[in-house]
Coordinates of C-alpha atoms in Angstrom, one line a residue:
Chain A
M1 CA 46.7 -68.2 -80.6
S2 CA 46.7 -71.9 -80.9
E3 CA 45.1 -73.4 -84.0
T4 CA 43.8 -76.6 -82.5
R5 CA 40.2 -77.3 -83.1
L6 CA 38.0 -80.0 -81.7
N7 CA 36.1 -82.0 -84.2
L8 CA 32.7 -81.9 -82.6
N9 CA 29.3 -82.1 -84.2
R10 CA 26.3 -80.3 -82.8
R11 CA 25.0 -83.3 -80.9
E12 CA 28.4 -84.0 -79.3
F13 CA 28.8 -80.4 -78.3
F14 CA 25.5 -80.4 -76.5
S15 CA 26.1 -83.6 -74.7
Y16 CA 29.5 -82.3 -73.4
L17 CA 27.6 -79.1 -72.4
A18 CA 25.0 -81.1 -70.6
V19 CA 27.6 -83.2 -68.7
G20 CA 29.5 -80.1 -67.8
W21 CA 26.5 -78.3 -66.4
I22 CA 25.2 -81.3 -64.5
T23 CA 28.6 -81.8 -62.9
F24 CA 28.8 -78.1 -62.0
G25 CA 25.3 -78.1 -60.7
A26 CA 26.0 -81.2 -58.6
A27 CA 29.1 -79.7 -57.2
V28 CA 27.3 -76.5 -56.2
A29 CA 24.4 -78.4 -54.7
G30 CA 26.9 -80.5 -52.7
M31 CA 28.6 -77.5 -51.4
A32 CA 25.3 -75.8 -50.6
S33 CA 24.2 -78.9 -48.7
L34 CA 27.5 -78.8 -46.7
V35 CA 26.8 -75.2 -45.8
F36 CA 23.2 -76.1 -44.9
R37 CA 24.4 -78.9 -42.7
F38 CA 26.8 -76.5 -41.0
L39 CA 23.9 -74.4 -39.9
Y40 CA 22.8 -77.2 -37.6
P41 CA 25.2 -77.8 -34.7
N42 CA 26.5 -81.2 -33.9
V43 CA 25.9 -80.9 -30.2
V44 CA 23.0 -78.9 -28.8
F45 CA 22.9 -77.7 -25.3
E46 CA 19.2 -78.2 -24.4
P47 CA 18.3 -78.9 -20.9
P48 CA 15.0 -80.7 -20.6
M49 CA 12.0 -78.4 -20.8
D50 CA 10.3 -79.7 -17.7
F51 CA 11.6 -80.7 -14.3
I52 CA 10.4 -81.7 -10.9
A53 CA 10.9 -79.0 -8.4
G54 CA 9.9 -80.8 -5.2
R55 CA 7.0 -80.2 -2.9
P56 CA 5.6 -76.6 -2.6
D57 CA 6.0 -76.7 1.2
E58 CA 9.7 -77.2 0.8
Y59 CA 9.9 -73.5 -0.2
E60 CA 10.0 -70.4 2.0
L61 CA 7.8 -67.5 1.1
G62 CA 9.4 -65.2 -1.4
V63 CA 11.9 -65.8 -4.2
D64 CA 13.9 -69.0 -4.4
E65 CA 16.9 -69.3 -6.5
R66 CA 17.7 -73.0 -6.3
W67 CA 16.8 -73.8 -9.9
K68 CA 18.1 -70.6 -11.5
N69 CA 21.5 -71.9 -12.5
V70 CA 20.3 -75.3 -13.8
Y71 CA 17.0 -74.5 -15.5
G72 CA 16.8 -70.7 -15.5
V73 CA 13.8 -70.6 -13.3
W74 CA 12.9 -68.6 -10.2
I75 CA 10.3 -70.0 -7.8
F76 CA 8.2 -67.3 -6.2
K77 CA 5.9 -68.2 -3.4
E78 CA 3.5 -65.8 -1.8
E79 CA 0.4 -66.3 0.4
G80 CA -1.8 -68.8 -1.5
R81 CA 0.2 -68.9 -4.7
F82 CA 3.2 -70.8 -6.0
V83 CA 4.6 -69.8 -9.4
A84 CA 7.7 -70.4 -11.5
M85 CA 9.3 -67.4 -13.3
S86 CA 11.6 -67.2 -16.3
N87 CA 15.0 -65.6 -15.5
I88 CA 15.2 -63.8 -18.9
C89 CA 14.8 -60.1 -18.8
T90 CA 11.9 -59.0 -21.1
H91 CA 13.9 -56.1 -22.4
L92 CA 16.8 -57.7 -24.3
G93 CA 17.2 -61.1 -22.7
C94 CA 19.9 -60.7 -20.1
V95 CA 19.7 -62.5 -16.8
P96 CA 18.7 -60.3 -14.0
T97 CA 20.2 -60.6 -10.5
W98 CA 18.1 -61.2 -7.5
L99 CA 18.9 -58.6 -4.8
P100 CA 17.5 -59.9 -1.5
A101 CA 18.5 -56.7 0.4
E102 CA 16.5 -54.5 -2.0
N103 CA 13.8 -57.1 -2.5
K104 CA 13.9 -56.8 -6.3
F105 CA 15.4 -58.3 -9.5
K106 CA 17.8 -56.0 -11.3
C107 CA 19.1 -56.5 -14.8
P108 CA 22.8 -55.8 -15.2
C109 CA 22.5 -54.8 -18.9
H110 CA 20.2 -51.8 -18.9
G111 CA 19.0 -51.5 -15.4
S112 CA 15.5 -52.9 -15.6
G113 CA 14.0 -53.7 -12.2
Y114 CA 11.3 -56.2 -11.2
Y115 CA 9.4 -56.8 -8.0
P116 CA 9.7 -60.2 -6.5
N117 CA 6.5 -61.3 -8.2
G118 CA 8.1 -60.4 -11.6
I119 CA 6.2 -57.1 -12.3
N120 CA 8.6 -54.6 -14.0
F121 CA 8.8 -51.2 -12.2
E122 CA 12.0 -49.5 -13.3
G123 CA 14.2 -49.3 -16.3
P124 CA 13.3 -50.1 -19.9
A125 CA 11.7 -53.5 -19.5
P126 CA 8.4 -53.4 -21.4
R127 CA 6.6 -56.2 -19.6
P128 CA 6.8 -58.5 -16.5
L129 CA 8.9 -61.6 -16.3
E130 CA 7.2 -64.6 -18.0
R131 CA 5.8 -67.4 -15.9
F132 CA 6.0 -71.1 -16.6
K133 CA 3.4 -73.8 -16.3
V134 CA 3.3 -75.4 -12.9
S135 CA 1.3 -78.5 -11.9
L136 CA 1.4 -81.1 -9.2
N137 CA 2.1 -84.8 -9.9
S138 CA 0.6 -87.7 -8.1
E139 CA 3.3 -87.5 -5.4
G140 CA 2.4 -83.9 -4.7
K141 CA 5.6 -82.6 -6.2
V142 CA 5.7 -79.6 -8.5
I143 CA 6.3 -80.1 -12.2
V144 CA 7.6 -77.0 -13.9
D145 CA 7.0 -77.0 -17.7
K146 CA 9.0 -74.4 -19.5
S147 CA 7.4 -75.1 -22.9
K148 CA 4.2 -73.3 -21.8
I149 CA 4.5 -69.7 -20.8
Y150 CA 2.0 -67.2 -19.3
R151 CA 2.3 -63.5 -20.0
Y152 CA 0.9 -60.9 -17.6
E153 CA 0.1 -58.3 -20.2
K154 CA -2.2 -60.8 -21.9
G155 CA -4.0 -61.5 -18.6
E156 CA -2.7 -65.1 -18.5
W157 CA -1.4 -65.1 -14.9
N158 CA -4.8 -66.1 -13.6
Y159 CA -5.1 -69.1 -16.0
P160 CA -5.1 -72.5 -14.4
G161 CA -1.6 -73.9 -14.8
A162 CA 0.0 -70.5 -14.2
F163 CA 0.1 -71.1 -10.5
I164 CA -0.5 -73.6 -7.8
S165 CA -2.7 -72.7 -4.9
V166 CA -0.9 -73.4 -1.6
Chain B
M1 CA 35.3 -31.2 -4.8
K2 CA 35.1 -34.9 -5.7
N3 CA 31.6 -35.2 -4.2
I4 CA 30.5 -32.3 -6.3
I5 CA 31.8 -33.9 -9.4
D6 CA 30.2 -37.2 -8.5
M7 CA 26.9 -35.3 -8.2
I8 CA 27.1 -33.1 -11.3
M9 CA 28.3 -36.0 -13.5
A10 CA 24.9 -37.7 -13.2
P11 CA 23.6 -38.1 -16.8
E12 CA 20.8 -35.6 -16.4
Y13 CA 23.2 -32.8 -15.4
S14 CA 26.2 -33.8 -17.4
F15 CA 24.1 -34.3 -20.6
T16 CA 22.6 -30.9 -20.1
A17 CA 26.0 -29.4 -19.5
V18 CA 27.4 -31.0 -22.7
V19 CA 24.4 -29.7 -24.7
V20 CA 25.1 -26.2 -23.3
L21 CA 28.8 -26.5 -24.1
F22 CA 27.9 -27.6 -27.6
I23 CA 25.7 -24.6 -28.2
L24 CA 28.4 -22.3 -26.8
M25 CA 30.9 -24.0 -29.1
I26 CA 28.8 -23.2 -32.1
K27 CA 28.1 -19.7 -30.9
Y28 CA 31.7 -18.8 -30.0
V29 CA 33.3 -20.8 -32.7
D30 CA 35.7 -17.9 -33.6
K31 CA 37.2 -18.1 -30.1
I32 CA 37.4 -21.8 -30.2
A33 CA 39.0 -22.1 -33.6
T34 CA 42.2 -20.5 -32.4
K35 CA 45.5 -22.1 -31.6
K36 CA 45.5 -20.5 -28.2
F37 CA 42.2 -22.2 -27.3
G38 CA 43.4 -25.5 -28.8
Y39 CA 46.5 -25.6 -26.7
S40 CA 44.7 -24.6 -23.5
L41 CA 42.0 -27.2 -24.2
L42 CA 44.7 -29.9 -24.6
L43 CA 46.4 -28.7 -21.5
G44 CA 43.2 -28.5 -19.5
M45 CA 42.0 -32.0 -20.6
T46 CA 45.4 -33.5 -19.8
V47 CA 45.5 -32.0 -16.4
F48 CA 41.9 -32.9 -15.6
I49 CA 42.3 -36.5 -16.8
G50 CA 45.6 -36.8 -15.1
W51 CA 44.0 -35.5 -11.9
L52 CA 41.3 -38.2 -12.3
F53 CA 43.9 -40.8 -12.3
T54 CA 45.3 -39.7 -9.0
D55 CA 42.1 -40.9 -7.4
N56 CA 42.3 -44.6 -6.2
V57 CA 38.7 -45.4 -6.9
F58 CA 38.8 -44.0 -10.4
R59 CA 42.0 -45.8 -11.2
L60 CA 40.5 -49.1 -9.9
N61 CA 37.3 -48.7 -11.9
F62 CA 39.3 -47.6 -15.0
F63 CA 41.7 -50.5 -15.1
A64 CA 39.0 -53.1 -14.3
T65 CA 38.2 -53.2 -18.0
N66 CA 40.8 -52.7 -20.6
D67 CA 38.2 -51.2 -23.0
N68 CA 38.6 -48.0 -21.1
V69 CA 42.1 -47.4 -22.4
P70 CA 41.1 -46.8 -26.1
I71 CA 38.3 -44.5 -24.9
I72 CA 40.8 -42.1 -23.3
F73 CA 42.5 -42.1 -26.7
L74 CA 39.1 -41.6 -28.4
V75 CA 38.3 -38.6 -26.2
F76 CA 41.6 -36.9 -27.1
L77 CA 41.3 -37.8 -30.8
V78 CA 37.7 -36.7 -31.1
V79 CA 38.4 -33.4 -29.4
W80 CA 41.4 -32.8 -31.5
S81 CA 39.8 -33.6 -34.9
C82 CA 36.8 -31.5 -34.0
W83 CA 38.9 -28.6 -33.0
F84 CA 41.2 -29.0 -36.0
S85 CA 38.4 -29.0 -38.6
L86 CA 36.8 -25.9 -37.0
Y87 CA 40.2 -24.2 -36.9
K88 CA 40.9 -24.9 -40.6
G89 CA 37.3 -24.0 -41.4
I90 CA 37.3 -20.6 -39.6
Q91 CA 40.7 -19.8 -41.1
N92 CA 39.2 -20.3 -44.6
D93 CA 36.0 -18.4 -43.6
N94 CA 38.1 -15.4 -42.6
R95 CA 40.0 -15.5 -45.8
I96 CA 36.8 -15.7 -47.8
A97 CA 35.2 -12.9 -45.8
A98 CA 38.3 -10.8 -46.5
G99 CA 37.7 -11.4 -50.2
G100 CA 40.2 -14.1 -50.7
V101 CA 40.1 -17.8 -51.6
P102 CA 40.3 -20.8 -49.3
L103 CA 43.8 -21.9 -48.4
E104 CA 43.3 -25.1 -50.4
A105 CA 42.5 -23.0 -53.5
E106 CA 45.8 -21.1 -53.5
P107 CA 47.9 -21.8 -56.6
E108 CA 50.7 -23.4 -54.6
N109 CA 48.2 -25.8 -53.0
R110 CA 46.5 -26.7 -56.3
E111 CA 49.4 -28.8 -57.5
K112 CA 48.3 -32.4 -58.2
V113 CA 50.1 -35.6 -57.5
W114 CA 49.4 -39.2 -58.5
S115 CA 47.6 -41.4 -56.1
W116 CA 50.1 -44.1 -57.0
P117 CA 52.6 -44.0 -55.5
N118 CA 52.1 -40.9 -53.3
L119 CA 48.8 -41.9 -51.6
V120 CA 49.1 -45.7 -51.8
Y121 CA 52.6 -45.6 -50.1
T122 CA 51.3 -43.4 -47.3
E123 CA 48.4 -45.8 -46.8
L124 CA 50.8 -48.8 -46.8
F125 CA 52.9 -47.2 -44.0
A126 CA 49.8 -46.2 -42.1
I127 CA 48.6 -49.9 -42.3
I128 CA 52.0 -51.1 -41.1
A129 CA 52.2 -48.6 -38.3
C130 CA 48.6 -49.5 -37.2
T131 CA 49.4 -53.2 -37.2
I132 CA 52.5 -52.7 -35.1
F133 CA 50.6 -50.5 -32.7
L134 CA 47.8 -53.1 -32.3
I135 CA 50.3 -56.0 -31.8
V136 CA 52.3 -54.1 -29.2
W137 CA 49.0 -53.1 -27.5
A138 CA 47.7 -56.7 -27.6
I139 CA 50.9 -57.8 -25.9
V140 CA 51.0 -55.1 -23.3
F141 CA 47.3 -55.1 -22.3
K142 CA 46.3 -58.7 -22.0
S143 CA 42.7 -59.5 -22.7
P144 CA 41.1 -60.8 -19.5
L145 CA 39.7 -64.3 -20.0
E146 CA 36.5 -64.8 -18.1
E147 CA 34.8 -68.0 -17.0
P148 CA 33.1 -70.2 -19.6
A149 CA 29.8 -68.9 -20.9
N150 CA 26.8 -69.7 -18.8
P151 CA 23.3 -69.0 -20.1
T152 CA 21.8 -68.6 -16.6
W153 CA 24.3 -66.0 -15.5
A154 CA 25.2 -62.5 -16.7
P155 CA 28.2 -60.4 -15.5
N156 CA 27.3 -57.3 -13.6
P157 CA 27.5 -54.8 -15.1
A158 CA 27.2 -56.4 -18.5
K159 CA 28.8 -54.0 -20.9
A160 CA 28.8 -54.1 -24.6
P161 CA 32.1 -53.4 -26.5
W162 CA 33.1 -49.8 -25.8
Y163 CA 32.0 -48.5 -29.3
F164 CA 28.5 -49.8 -28.7
L165 CA 28.1 -48.3 -25.2
G166 CA 26.3 -45.3 -26.7
L167 CA 23.7 -47.7 -28.1
Q168 CA 23.5 -49.6 -24.8
E169 CA 22.9 -46.2 -23.1
M170 CA 20.1 -45.5 -25.6
L171 CA 18.5 -48.9 -24.8
V172 CA 18.0 -47.7 -21.2
Y173 CA 15.4 -45.2 -22.4
F174 CA 13.7 -47.2 -25.2
D175 CA 12.0 -50.4 -26.1
P176 CA 14.6 -52.8 -27.7
W177 CA 12.7 -52.6 -31.0
L178 CA 13.3 -48.9 -31.2
A179 CA 16.8 -48.5 -29.7
G180 CA 18.1 -51.8 -30.9
V181 CA 16.6 -52.0 -34.4
L182 CA 14.9 -48.9 -35.6
L183 CA 17.2 -46.1 -34.4
P184 CA 20.5 -47.9 -35.3
G185 CA 19.0 -48.6 -38.7
L186 CA 18.0 -45.0 -39.2
I187 CA 21.5 -43.9 -38.1
I188 CA 23.1 -46.0 -40.9
V189 CA 20.4 -45.1 -43.5
G190 CA 20.7 -41.5 -42.5
L191 CA 24.5 -41.4 -42.8
V192 CA 24.3 -43.1 -46.2
A193 CA 21.6 -40.6 -47.3
I194 CA 23.6 -37.5 -46.2
P195 CA 25.5 -37.1 -49.5
Y196 CA 22.2 -37.4 -51.4
M197 CA 20.4 -34.9 -49.3
D198 CA 23.2 -32.3 -49.0
V199 CA 23.0 -30.3 -52.2
N200 CA 25.2 -27.5 -50.9
P201 CA 28.2 -27.3 -53.2
K202 CA 30.2 -25.2 -50.8
G203 CA 33.0 -26.7 -48.9
N204 CA 34.0 -29.0 -51.7
G205 CA 37.7 -29.6 -51.4
Y206 CA 38.3 -27.2 -48.6
Y207 CA 37.5 -26.7 -44.9
T208 CA 34.8 -24.3 -44.0
F209 CA 32.4 -23.7 -41.2
R210 CA 30.2 -20.7 -42.0
E211 CA 29.3 -21.9 -45.5
R212 CA 28.0 -25.2 -44.1
K213 CA 26.9 -24.1 -40.6
F214 CA 23.6 -26.0 -40.5
A215 CA 25.1 -29.3 -41.8
I216 CA 28.1 -29.2 -39.5
T217 CA 26.0 -28.3 -36.5
T218 CA 23.5 -31.0 -37.0
F219 CA 26.1 -33.6 -37.7
L220 CA 28.3 -32.6 -34.7
F221 CA 25.3 -32.6 -32.4
G222 CA 24.5 -36.2 -33.3
W223 CA 28.2 -37.2 -33.2
L224 CA 29.6 -35.4 -30.2
V225 CA 26.5 -35.2 -27.9
L226 CA 24.4 -38.2 -28.8
W227 CA 27.1 -40.7 -29.6
V228 CA 30.5 -39.9 -28.1
F229 CA 29.2 -38.5 -24.9
L230 CA 26.8 -41.4 -24.4
I231 CA 29.8 -43.7 -24.9
I232 CA 31.6 -41.8 -22.1
I233 CA 28.6 -42.1 -19.9
G234 CA 28.2 -45.8 -20.6
T235 CA 31.9 -46.4 -20.0
F236 CA 32.9 -44.3 -17.0
L237 CA 29.6 -43.6 -15.3
R238 CA 27.7 -46.8 -15.3
G239 CA 28.4 -49.5 -12.8
P240 CA 26.6 -52.6 -11.5
N241 CA 23.0 -52.9 -12.5
W242 CA 23.6 -50.1 -15.0
V243 CA 23.1 -47.6 -12.2
Y244 CA 24.8 -44.2 -12.3
Y245 CA 28.1 -44.1 -10.4
G246 CA 30.2 -41.0 -10.2
P247 CA 33.8 -41.1 -11.3
F248 CA 35.0 -41.3 -7.7
E249 CA 32.3 -43.5 -6.4
V250 CA 33.0 -47.1 -5.3
W251 CA 31.0 -49.6 -7.4
D252 CA 28.8 -51.0 -4.6
A253 CA 26.4 -53.4 -6.2
H254 CA 23.8 -52.6 -3.6
K255 CA 23.4 -48.9 -4.4
V256 CA 19.7 -48.2 -4.2
L257 CA 18.1 -45.8 -6.6
A258 CA 14.4 -45.3 -6.2
A259 CA 13.1 -45.3 -9.7
N260 CA 9.5 -46.2 -10.3
N261 CA 8.9 -45.6 -14.0
V262 CA 5.4 -44.6 -15.1
N263 CA 3.8 -44.7 -18.5
I264 CA 2.0 -41.7 -20.0
S265 CA -1.2 -43.7 -19.9
E266 CA -0.9 -44.1 -16.1
Y267 CA -0.1 -40.4 -15.7
F268 CA -3.1 -39.5 -17.8
W269 CA -5.8 -41.8 -16.6
I270 CA -4.8 -42.6 -13.0
K271 CA -3.0 -39.4 -11.8
L272 CA -4.9 -36.8 -13.8
L273 CA -8.4 -38.2 -14.3
N274 CA -8.4 -40.3 -11.1
Q275 CA -9.8 -43.5 -12.7
G276 CA -8.7 -46.9 -13.8
L277 CA -7.0 -47.7 -17.1
P278 CA -9.6 -48.2 -19.8
K279 CA -9.9 -51.7 -21.3
N280 CA -9.6 -50.5 -24.9
I281 CA -5.9 -50.2 -25.9
L282 CA -6.4 -47.2 -28.2
V283 CA -8.4 -45.3 -25.6
R284 CA -5.9 -46.3 -22.9
E285 CA -3.0 -44.9 -24.9
I286 CA -4.8 -41.9 -26.3
A287 CA -2.7 -39.3 -24.5
G288 CA 0.6 -40.8 -25.7
I289 CA -0.7 -41.2 -29.3
I290 CA -1.8 -37.5 -29.3
M291 CA 1.6 -36.5 -28.0
T292 CA 3.4 -38.5 -30.6
V293 CA 1.3 -37.3 -33.5
G294 CA 1.5 -33.8 -32.1
Y295 CA 5.2 -33.9 -32.0
F296 CA 5.3 -34.3 -35.8
V297 CA 2.2 -32.3 -36.7
V298 CA 3.2 -29.3 -34.6
G299 CA 6.9 -29.7 -34.7
I300 CA 7.4 -30.0 -38.4
P301 CA 5.6 -26.7 -39.3
L302 CA 7.5 -25.0 -36.5
F303 CA 10.7 -26.3 -37.9
N304 CA 9.7 -25.1 -41.4
K305 CA 9.1 -21.6 -40.0
F306 CA 12.7 -21.4 -38.8
F307 CA 14.5 -23.3 -41.6
G308 CA 11.9 -23.9 -44.3
N309 CA 12.4 -20.7 -46.3
K310 CA 16.1 -21.2 -46.8
Y311 CA 16.4 -25.0 -47.2
L312 CA 13.0 -26.0 -48.7
K313 CA 13.8 -24.2 -51.9
R314 CA 17.4 -25.2 -52.1
M315 CA 16.9 -28.9 -51.3
G316 CA 13.5 -29.6 -52.9
M317 CA 10.5 -31.1 -51.2
I318 CA 11.6 -34.8 -50.9
R319 CA 15.1 -34.1 -49.7
Y320 CA 14.0 -31.5 -47.3
Y321 CA 11.3 -33.7 -45.7
L322 CA 13.5 -36.7 -45.5
M323 CA 16.0 -34.5 -43.6
V324 CA 13.3 -33.2 -41.3
M325 CA 12.2 -36.7 -40.5
L326 CA 15.7 -37.8 -39.7
I327 CA 16.3 -34.8 -37.5
F328 CA 13.0 -35.4 -35.7
M329 CA 13.8 -39.0 -35.1
T330 CA 17.2 -38.0 -33.8
L331 CA 15.7 -35.6 -31.4
T332 CA 13.4 -38.3 -29.9
L333 CA 16.5 -39.6 -28.1
P334 CA 17.2 -36.4 -25.9
I335 CA 13.5 -35.9 -25.5
K336 CA 13.0 -39.3 -24.1
M337 CA 16.0 -39.0 -21.9
Y338 CA 14.8 -35.8 -20.4
L339 CA 11.3 -37.2 -19.9
R340 CA 12.8 -40.2 -18.1
W341 CA 14.9 -37.9 -15.9
S342 CA 12.2 -35.4 -15.1
I343 CA 9.0 -37.4 -14.7
N344 CA 10.3 -40.9 -14.6
L345 CA 8.5 -41.7 -17.8
K346 CA 8.7 -45.2 -19.0
Y347 CA 6.8 -45.2 -22.3
I348 CA 4.8 -42.6 -24.2
I349 CA 2.8 -45.2 -26.1
F350 CA 2.7 -48.5 -24.3
M351 CA 1.2 -51.5 -26.1
P352 CA 3.0 -54.6 -24.8
E353 CA 0.2 -56.6 -26.4
F354 CA 1.7 -55.8 -29.8
E355 CA 5.3 -55.4 -28.7
F356 CA 4.8 -51.7 -29.6
N357 CA 6.3 -49.3 -27.1
I358 CA 7.5 -45.8 -27.8

């Protein structure tokens, strides 16, 4: 046991205590802010939410995969309607495969299957593929806006914007 | 022969076979818990698995993913540890039935040693041996590097790590909220709760089977049938698009399986009553809601009739009903699997409006 004693009066003791706590608090706050900063990535992979998909008459009837790898969008054209579908499975978010021979989408993760129009018919998927907003610009080209989605089970597929009449 | 195996290994048949084998195992546990049976089981499994490897297609599928190697180890280890505990348990049960004490309670086995150094040294060597094994393994079986991640593309089949393939198999039959969140949560909570619910003091410090028959049977059913076997299905019997492929079947991504899954509400309103689905959600799902409520309201008293007398008194109200709830939630998995296989059922209660699907 050392016998050294600091000669501190009450006021000095509390000022040391205050300085100590403020320093400690500042250090913790600084570290916490670093951790908080770390939660936000330096680089974000965010493709633009809308893109121009060309004229509707450039597409054949049926499913078109040309935007799938870039924007994650399938174009589906049937008699009278032109729609843009999300390529995210509604079960757990995998990317289904388009099987032209079987005329269906099939998810590789748990086997959910969808008709070409996006309606789910097999496997565990609880609802159809979501559709994106489509509109025509002044040149007659389709603008697909992925920030606005239309869900079948909410009866939104007949809303204006969910499809283009062709 | 191989065609027959491809056919009977389909989940609906092989799962049933495993359930039957499990019941037989519990019923004829005396025969199984013998060295003779243990050796013949080991021999039979080795010969069967060795025979599987003589097939080119099986070998190709097997070595396509290196995950499959530990699962072969797992199969042997699980079978061995299960057999070994039954063997030791029945040995003790026979001693107790003959008026003796368990082997572990014999005077020469009651000698106590210090955990340091006896246990800690053993653990240290086990750690070192495991590390060496893993390093050698990591060198011998190189992990296959795939292409950079791409958010618009998924491998086919997209398989979880091997120890999660049972969960992935569960997800085929359920909404992700159930099979991905609720049921795994209940598995963990239930496993944590077991020591608090199990008030049977028997089997403390020694192997036994007959003194803990109910506990061992329920646990082994969940472990062997609902977890290990589902991992085996997910590993060896699921190919592209998560479709069933027999062990000797080539993984052809274009295998077509006609599966049109139907909800209970559609069975009830469209097929049975020949009318459209009602607008009101609760009315639409009424059949499924009645089935779900009935499962508990009818099932629990029925369960009480068989097991209530013995366990309700021993465990007390709260423990007993917690256990009953856990067992009933566990049984939803095989029930839903059989409903899918038999009537192509998709969901019993189907409310996508609220993301609520059972």
